[in-house]
Every structure is written in C-alpha cells, then in structure tokens.
XYZ file of N, CA, C and O in Angstrom:
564
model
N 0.841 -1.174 0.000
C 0.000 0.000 0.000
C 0.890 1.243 0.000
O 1.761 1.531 0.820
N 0.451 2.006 -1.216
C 1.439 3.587 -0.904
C 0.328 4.554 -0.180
O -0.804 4.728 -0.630
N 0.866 5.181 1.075
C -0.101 5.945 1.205
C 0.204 7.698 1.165
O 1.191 8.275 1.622
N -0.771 8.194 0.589
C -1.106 8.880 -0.181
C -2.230 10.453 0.661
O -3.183 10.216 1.402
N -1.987 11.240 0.460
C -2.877 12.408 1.095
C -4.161 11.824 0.770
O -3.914 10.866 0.039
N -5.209 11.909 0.921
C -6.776 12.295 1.203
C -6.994 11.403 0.153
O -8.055 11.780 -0.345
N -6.463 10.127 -0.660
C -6.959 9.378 -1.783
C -6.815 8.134 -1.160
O -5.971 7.741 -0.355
N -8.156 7.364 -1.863
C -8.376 6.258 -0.932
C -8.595 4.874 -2.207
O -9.179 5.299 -3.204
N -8.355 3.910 -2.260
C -9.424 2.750 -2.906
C -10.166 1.717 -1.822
O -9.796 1.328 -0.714
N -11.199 1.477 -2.493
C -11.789 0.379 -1.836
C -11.303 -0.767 -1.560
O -11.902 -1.340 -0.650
N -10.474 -1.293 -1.987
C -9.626 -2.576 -2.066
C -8.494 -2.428 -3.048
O -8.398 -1.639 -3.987
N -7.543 -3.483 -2.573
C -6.060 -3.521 -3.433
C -5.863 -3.942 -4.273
O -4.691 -4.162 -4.581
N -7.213 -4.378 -5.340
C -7.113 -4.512 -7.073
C -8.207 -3.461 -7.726
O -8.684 -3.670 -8.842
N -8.580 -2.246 -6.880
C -9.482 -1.793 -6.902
C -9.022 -0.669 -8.407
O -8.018 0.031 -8.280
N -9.573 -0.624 -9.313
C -8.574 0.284 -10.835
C -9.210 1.925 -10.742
O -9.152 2.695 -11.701
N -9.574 2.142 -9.941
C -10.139 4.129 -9.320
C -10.002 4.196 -8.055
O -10.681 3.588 -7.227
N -9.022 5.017 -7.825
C -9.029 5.975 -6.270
C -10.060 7.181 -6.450
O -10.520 7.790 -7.416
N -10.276 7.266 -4.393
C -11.412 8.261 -4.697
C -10.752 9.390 -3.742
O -9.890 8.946 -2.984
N -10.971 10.537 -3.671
C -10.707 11.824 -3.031
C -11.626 11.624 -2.103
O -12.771 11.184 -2.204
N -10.758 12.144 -0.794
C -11.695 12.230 0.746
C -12.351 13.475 1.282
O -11.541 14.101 1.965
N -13.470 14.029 1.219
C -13.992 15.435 1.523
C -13.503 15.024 3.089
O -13.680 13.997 3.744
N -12.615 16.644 3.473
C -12.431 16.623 4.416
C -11.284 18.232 4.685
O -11.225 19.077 3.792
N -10.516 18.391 5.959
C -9.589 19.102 5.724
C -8.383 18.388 5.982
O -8.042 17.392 6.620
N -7.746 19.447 5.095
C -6.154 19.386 4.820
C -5.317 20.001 4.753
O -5.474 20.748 3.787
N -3.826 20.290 5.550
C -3.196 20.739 5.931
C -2.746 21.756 4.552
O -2.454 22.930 4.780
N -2.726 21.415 3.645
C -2.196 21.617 2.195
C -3.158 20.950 0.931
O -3.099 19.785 0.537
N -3.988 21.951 0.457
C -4.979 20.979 -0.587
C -4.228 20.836 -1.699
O -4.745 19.931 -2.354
N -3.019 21.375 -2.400
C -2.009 21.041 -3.088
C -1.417 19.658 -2.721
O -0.845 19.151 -3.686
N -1.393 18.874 -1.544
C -0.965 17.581 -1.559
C -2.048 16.497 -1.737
O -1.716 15.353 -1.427
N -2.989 16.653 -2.082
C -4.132 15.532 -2.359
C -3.265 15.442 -3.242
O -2.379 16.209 -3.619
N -3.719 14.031 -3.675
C -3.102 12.774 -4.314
C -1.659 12.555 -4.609
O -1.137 12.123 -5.637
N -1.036 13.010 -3.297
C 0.614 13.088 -3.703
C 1.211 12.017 -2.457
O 0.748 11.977 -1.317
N 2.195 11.286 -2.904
C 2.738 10.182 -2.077
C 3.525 10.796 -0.547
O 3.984 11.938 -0.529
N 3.568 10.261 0.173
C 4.230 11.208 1.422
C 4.912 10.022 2.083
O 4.210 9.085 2.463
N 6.741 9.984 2.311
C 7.915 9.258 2.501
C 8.146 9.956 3.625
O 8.189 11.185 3.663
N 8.361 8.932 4.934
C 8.764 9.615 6.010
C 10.290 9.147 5.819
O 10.621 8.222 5.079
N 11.435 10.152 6.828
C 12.256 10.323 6.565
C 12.998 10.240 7.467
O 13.594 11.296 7.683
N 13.349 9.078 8.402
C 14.260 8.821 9.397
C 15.623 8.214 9.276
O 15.730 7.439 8.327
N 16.606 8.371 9.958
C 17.953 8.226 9.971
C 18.088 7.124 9.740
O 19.300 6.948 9.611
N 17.312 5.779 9.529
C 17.662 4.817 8.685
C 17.113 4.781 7.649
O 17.123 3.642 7.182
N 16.661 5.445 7.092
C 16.089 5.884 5.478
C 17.106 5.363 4.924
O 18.270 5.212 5.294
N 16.452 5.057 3.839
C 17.672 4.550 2.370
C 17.469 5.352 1.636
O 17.823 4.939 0.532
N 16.811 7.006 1.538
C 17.285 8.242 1.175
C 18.575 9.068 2.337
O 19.263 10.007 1.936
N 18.635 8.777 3.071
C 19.621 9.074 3.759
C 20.880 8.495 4.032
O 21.895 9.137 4.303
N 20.757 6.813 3.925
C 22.120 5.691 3.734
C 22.645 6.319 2.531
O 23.769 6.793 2.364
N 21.326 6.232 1.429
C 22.375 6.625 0.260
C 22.592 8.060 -0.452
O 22.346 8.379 -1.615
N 23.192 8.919 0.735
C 22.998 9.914 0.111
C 21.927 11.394 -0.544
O 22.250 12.579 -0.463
N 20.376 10.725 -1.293
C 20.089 11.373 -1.482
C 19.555 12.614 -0.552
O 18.888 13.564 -0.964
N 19.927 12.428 0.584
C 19.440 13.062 1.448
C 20.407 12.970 2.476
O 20.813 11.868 2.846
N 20.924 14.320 3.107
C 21.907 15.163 4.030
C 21.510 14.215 5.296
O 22.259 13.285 5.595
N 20.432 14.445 5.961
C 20.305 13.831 7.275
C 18.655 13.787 7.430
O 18.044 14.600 6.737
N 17.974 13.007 8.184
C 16.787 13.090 8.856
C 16.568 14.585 9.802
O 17.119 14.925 10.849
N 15.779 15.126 9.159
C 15.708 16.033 10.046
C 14.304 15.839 11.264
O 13.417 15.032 10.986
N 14.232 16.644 12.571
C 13.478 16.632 13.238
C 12.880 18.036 14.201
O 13.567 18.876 14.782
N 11.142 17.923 14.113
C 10.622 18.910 14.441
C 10.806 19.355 15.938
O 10.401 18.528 16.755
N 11.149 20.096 16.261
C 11.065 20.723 17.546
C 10.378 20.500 18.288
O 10.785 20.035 19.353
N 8.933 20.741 18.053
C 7.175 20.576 18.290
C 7.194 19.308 18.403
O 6.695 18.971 19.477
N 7.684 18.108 17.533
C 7.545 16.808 17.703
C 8.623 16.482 18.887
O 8.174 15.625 19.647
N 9.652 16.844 19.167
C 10.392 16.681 20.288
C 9.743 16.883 21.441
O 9.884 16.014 22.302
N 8.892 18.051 21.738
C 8.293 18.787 22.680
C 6.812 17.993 23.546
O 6.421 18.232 24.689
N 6.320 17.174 22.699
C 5.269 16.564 22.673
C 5.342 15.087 22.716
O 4.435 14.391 23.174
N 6.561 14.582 22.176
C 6.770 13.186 22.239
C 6.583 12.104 21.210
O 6.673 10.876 21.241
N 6.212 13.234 20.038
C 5.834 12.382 19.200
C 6.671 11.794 17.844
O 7.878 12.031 17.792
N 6.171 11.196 16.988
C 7.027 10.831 15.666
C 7.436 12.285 15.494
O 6.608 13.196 15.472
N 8.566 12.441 15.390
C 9.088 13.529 14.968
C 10.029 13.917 13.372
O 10.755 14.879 13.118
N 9.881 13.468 13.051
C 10.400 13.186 11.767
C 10.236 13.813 10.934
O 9.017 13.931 11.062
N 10.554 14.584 9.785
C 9.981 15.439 8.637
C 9.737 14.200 7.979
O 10.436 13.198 8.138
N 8.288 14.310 6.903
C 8.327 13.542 5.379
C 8.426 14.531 4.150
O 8.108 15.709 3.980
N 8.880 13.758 3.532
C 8.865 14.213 1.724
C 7.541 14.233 1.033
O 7.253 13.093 0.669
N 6.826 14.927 0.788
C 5.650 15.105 -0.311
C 6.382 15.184 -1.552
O 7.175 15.992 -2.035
N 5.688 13.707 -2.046
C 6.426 13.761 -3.253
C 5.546 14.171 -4.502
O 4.349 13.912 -4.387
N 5.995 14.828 -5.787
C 5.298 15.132 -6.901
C 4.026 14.397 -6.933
O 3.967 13.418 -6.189
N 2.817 14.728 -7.774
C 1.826 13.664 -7.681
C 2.176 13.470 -8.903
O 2.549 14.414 -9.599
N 2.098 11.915 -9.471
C 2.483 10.853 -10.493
C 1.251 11.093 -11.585
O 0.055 10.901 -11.367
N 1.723 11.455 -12.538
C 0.636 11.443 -14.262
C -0.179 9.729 -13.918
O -1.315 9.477 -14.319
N 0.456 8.983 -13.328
C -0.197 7.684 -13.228
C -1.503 7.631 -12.361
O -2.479 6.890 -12.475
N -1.249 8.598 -11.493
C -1.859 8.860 -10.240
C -3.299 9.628 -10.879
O -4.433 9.224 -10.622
N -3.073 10.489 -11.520
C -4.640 11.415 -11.965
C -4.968 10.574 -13.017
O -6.088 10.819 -13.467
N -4.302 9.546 -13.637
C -4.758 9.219 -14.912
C -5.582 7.634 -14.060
O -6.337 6.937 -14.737
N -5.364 7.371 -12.969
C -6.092 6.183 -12.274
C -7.224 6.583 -11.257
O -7.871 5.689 -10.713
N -7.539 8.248 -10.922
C -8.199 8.963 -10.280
C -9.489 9.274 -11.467
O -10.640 9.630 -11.214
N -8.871 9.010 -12.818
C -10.039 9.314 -13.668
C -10.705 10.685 -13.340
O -10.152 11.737 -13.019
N -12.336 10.346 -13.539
C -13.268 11.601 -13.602
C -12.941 12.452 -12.047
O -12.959 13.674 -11.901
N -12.684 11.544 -11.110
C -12.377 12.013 -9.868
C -11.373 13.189 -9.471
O -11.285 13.780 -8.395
N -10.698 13.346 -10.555
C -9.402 14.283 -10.176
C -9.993 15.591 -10.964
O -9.267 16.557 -11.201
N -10.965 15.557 -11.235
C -11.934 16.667 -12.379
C -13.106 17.286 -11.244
O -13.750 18.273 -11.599
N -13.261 16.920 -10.417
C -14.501 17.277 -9.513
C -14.723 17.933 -8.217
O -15.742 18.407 -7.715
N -13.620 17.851 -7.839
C -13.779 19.128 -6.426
C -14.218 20.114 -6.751
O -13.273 20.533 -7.419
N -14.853 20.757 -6.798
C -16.033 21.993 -6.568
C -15.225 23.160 -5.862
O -14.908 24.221 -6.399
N -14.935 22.753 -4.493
C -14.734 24.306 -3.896
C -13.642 23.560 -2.746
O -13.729 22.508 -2.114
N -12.808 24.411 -2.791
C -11.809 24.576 -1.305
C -11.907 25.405 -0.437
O -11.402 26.466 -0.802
N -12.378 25.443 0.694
C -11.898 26.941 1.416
C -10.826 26.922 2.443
O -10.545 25.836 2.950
N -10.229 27.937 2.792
C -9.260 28.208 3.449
C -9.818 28.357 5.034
O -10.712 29.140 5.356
N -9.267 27.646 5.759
C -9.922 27.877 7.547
C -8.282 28.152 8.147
O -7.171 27.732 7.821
N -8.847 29.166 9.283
C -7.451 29.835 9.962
C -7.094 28.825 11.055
O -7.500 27.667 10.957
N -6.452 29.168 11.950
C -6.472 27.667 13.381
C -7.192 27.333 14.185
O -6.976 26.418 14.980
N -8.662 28.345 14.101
C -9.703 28.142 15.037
C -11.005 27.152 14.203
O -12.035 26.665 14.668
N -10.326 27.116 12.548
C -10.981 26.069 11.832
C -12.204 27.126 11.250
O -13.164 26.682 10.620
N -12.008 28.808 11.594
C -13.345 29.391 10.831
C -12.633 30.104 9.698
O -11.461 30.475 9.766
N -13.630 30.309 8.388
C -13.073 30.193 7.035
C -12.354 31.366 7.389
O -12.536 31.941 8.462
N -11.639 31.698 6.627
C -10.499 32.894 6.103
C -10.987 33.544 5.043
O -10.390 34.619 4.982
N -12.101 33.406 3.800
C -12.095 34.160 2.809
C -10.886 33.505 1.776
O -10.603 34.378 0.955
N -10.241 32.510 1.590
C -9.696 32.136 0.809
C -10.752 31.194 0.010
O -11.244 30.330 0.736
N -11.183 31.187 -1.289
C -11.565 30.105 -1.587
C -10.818 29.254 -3.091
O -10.301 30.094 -3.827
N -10.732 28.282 -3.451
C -10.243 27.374 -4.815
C -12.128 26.750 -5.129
O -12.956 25.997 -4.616
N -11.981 27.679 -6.300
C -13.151 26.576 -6.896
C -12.688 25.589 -7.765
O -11.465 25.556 -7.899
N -13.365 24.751 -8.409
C -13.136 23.626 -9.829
C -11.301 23.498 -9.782
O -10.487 23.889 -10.619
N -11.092 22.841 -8.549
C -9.807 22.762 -8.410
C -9.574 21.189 -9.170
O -10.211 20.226 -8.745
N -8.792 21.071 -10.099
C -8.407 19.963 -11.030
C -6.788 19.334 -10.702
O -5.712 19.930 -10.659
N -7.059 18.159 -10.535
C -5.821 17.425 -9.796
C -4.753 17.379 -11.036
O -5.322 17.147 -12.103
N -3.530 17.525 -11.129
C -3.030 17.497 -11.937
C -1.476 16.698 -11.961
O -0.710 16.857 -11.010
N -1.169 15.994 -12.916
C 0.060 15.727 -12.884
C 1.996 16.754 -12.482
O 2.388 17.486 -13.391
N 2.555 16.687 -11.677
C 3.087 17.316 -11.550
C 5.085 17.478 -12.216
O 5.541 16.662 -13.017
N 5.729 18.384 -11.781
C 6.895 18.346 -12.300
C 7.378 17.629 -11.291
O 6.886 17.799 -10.175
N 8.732 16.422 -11.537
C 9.495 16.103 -10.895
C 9.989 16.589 -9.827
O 10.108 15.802 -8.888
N 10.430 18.022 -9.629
C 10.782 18.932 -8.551
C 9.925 19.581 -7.947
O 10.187 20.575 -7.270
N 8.741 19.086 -8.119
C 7.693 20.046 -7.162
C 7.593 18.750 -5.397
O 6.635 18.106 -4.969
N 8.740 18.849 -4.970
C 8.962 18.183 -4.084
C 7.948 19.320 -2.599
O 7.719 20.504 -2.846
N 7.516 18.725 -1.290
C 7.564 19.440 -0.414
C 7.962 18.420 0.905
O 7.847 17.208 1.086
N 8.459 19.481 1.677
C 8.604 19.094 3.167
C 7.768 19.399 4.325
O 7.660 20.595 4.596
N 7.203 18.623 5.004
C 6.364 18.560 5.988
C 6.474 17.915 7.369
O 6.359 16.703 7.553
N 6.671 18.680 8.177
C 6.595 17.834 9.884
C 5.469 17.271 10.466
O 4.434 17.697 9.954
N 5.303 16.453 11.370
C 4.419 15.993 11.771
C 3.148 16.251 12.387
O 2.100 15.636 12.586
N 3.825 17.863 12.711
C 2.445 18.727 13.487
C 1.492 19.331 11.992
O 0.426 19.947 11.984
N 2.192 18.961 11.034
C 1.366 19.047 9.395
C 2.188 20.783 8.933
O 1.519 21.449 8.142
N 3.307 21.306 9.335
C 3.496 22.377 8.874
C 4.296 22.341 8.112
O 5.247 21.642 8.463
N 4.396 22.843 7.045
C 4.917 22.536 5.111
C 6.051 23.479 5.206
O 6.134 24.170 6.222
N 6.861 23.581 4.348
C 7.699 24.586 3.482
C 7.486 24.425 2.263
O 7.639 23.274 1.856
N 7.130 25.324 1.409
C 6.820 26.896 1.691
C 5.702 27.016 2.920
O 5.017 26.042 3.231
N 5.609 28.020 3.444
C 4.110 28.049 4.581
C 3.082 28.628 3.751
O 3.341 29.540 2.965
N 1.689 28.042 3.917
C 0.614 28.484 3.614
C 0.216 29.265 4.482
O 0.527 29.105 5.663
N -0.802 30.593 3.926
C -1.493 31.909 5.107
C -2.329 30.741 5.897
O -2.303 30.778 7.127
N -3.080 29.690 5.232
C -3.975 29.268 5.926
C -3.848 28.460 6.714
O -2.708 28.117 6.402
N -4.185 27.632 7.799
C -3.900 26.714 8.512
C -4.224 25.611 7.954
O -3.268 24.881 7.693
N -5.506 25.139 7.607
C -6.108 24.346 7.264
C -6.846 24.865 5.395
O -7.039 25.977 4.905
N -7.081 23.368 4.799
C -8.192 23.859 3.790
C -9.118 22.982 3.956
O -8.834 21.918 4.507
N -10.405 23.244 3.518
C -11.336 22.476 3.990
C -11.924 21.584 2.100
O -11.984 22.381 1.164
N -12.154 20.595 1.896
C -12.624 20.476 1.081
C -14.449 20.474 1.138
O -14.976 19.885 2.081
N -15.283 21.122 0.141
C -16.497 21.594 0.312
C -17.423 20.783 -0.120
O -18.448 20.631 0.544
N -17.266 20.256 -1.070
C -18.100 19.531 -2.553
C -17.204 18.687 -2.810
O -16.124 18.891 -2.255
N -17.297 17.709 -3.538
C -16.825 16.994 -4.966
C -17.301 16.949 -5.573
O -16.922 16.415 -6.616
C-alpha cells in the first residue's frame, strides 16, 4: 500500500481511487505520495538526502518527529483517479480556530506534476513553503 494524502481505494485490485472530503493541511498535496524520513532511510544511507531532520514541536510533545517528503503527484496517479481528479467543486481556506479565512479554490483539477515540485512537511502538518492558511477544507466533490 502507498499511502497517499486524502486518496483512498476500496480494495487492493481496486482500478479508481477516490478523493476524501475533508480538511487538509495543504490541498495542493491531495493525491501526492508522502515518505517519512528517518535516519535509517535509504534516502539518507544513500545519500540522497543530508540527514533526517526533526521537528522541535515533535520533540516537545513526544511524538514521531520526523519530517516527510511530499512527493510530486504521479501522471499515473490522476490518470487512475479518472473523472475524480476533475470534480472538487470548492476549497476553502480555515485559519487555526478552523473558521473560514475568505480564501476560496473553486473547480480545483488534480493534476500531474513536475518532478521537482517536491515538499517538506513535519508531523504537526506544517509545510515549506508556509501556507497563510492553517487548514483547507474540502467543500463539494
């Protein structure tokens, strides 16, 4: 099983993933693979990667602390999402108290991405680059 932001199948010969109405830390990472990244990583044995890094906040709290890799979302990936990656309706943006912000994404369309559209994310869900918003909420599909 790869798991994957907010995309789900029903079973493991299942040939359509479906998108999860819900919120998300980053609505840019629906349907993108997410590699956690600890000091025995075999991105880190071999190189492609400097060191495991670790969140502060996750130190502080006790928890997995680990950054992961958001990786590109795969042309394979929207092209097995079908009509599904065509249908979100509306995103809105919620601040940390979870009430909207006035940000909204309508007819947001999942799309295949560039190789380097890599992101980094800690466990308390906070990205680089930072988003204004805290949360996005998905509205519709």
């Amino acid at each position: 099983m790869v798991p994957m932001v907010g995309v789900g199948a029903p079973d493991r010969v299942a040939t359509g993933l479906t998108v999860t109405v819900g919120k998300y830390g980053e609505y840019d990472h629906i349907a993108r693979i997410v590699l956690g990244v600890a000091q025995d990583s075999e991105l880190v044995d071999k190189g492609y990667i400097a060191a495991a890094g670790l969140c502060p906040g996750g130190l502080q709290e006790g928890l997995f602390n680990n950054y992961v890799l958001v990786v590109p979302r795969l042309d394979a990936t929207v092209a097995r999402l079908g009509e599904a990656s065509k249908v979100i309706a509306e995103i809105r943006g919620l601040d940390e108290h979870e009430e909207p912000t006035g940000q909204v994404v309508t007819r947001y369309t999942l799309e295949g991405q560039k190789y380097w559209e890599f992101a980094t994310q800690c466990p308390e869900g906070c990205a680089w680059p930072p988003d204004p918003n805290e949360y996005w909420e998905i509205v519709t599909l």
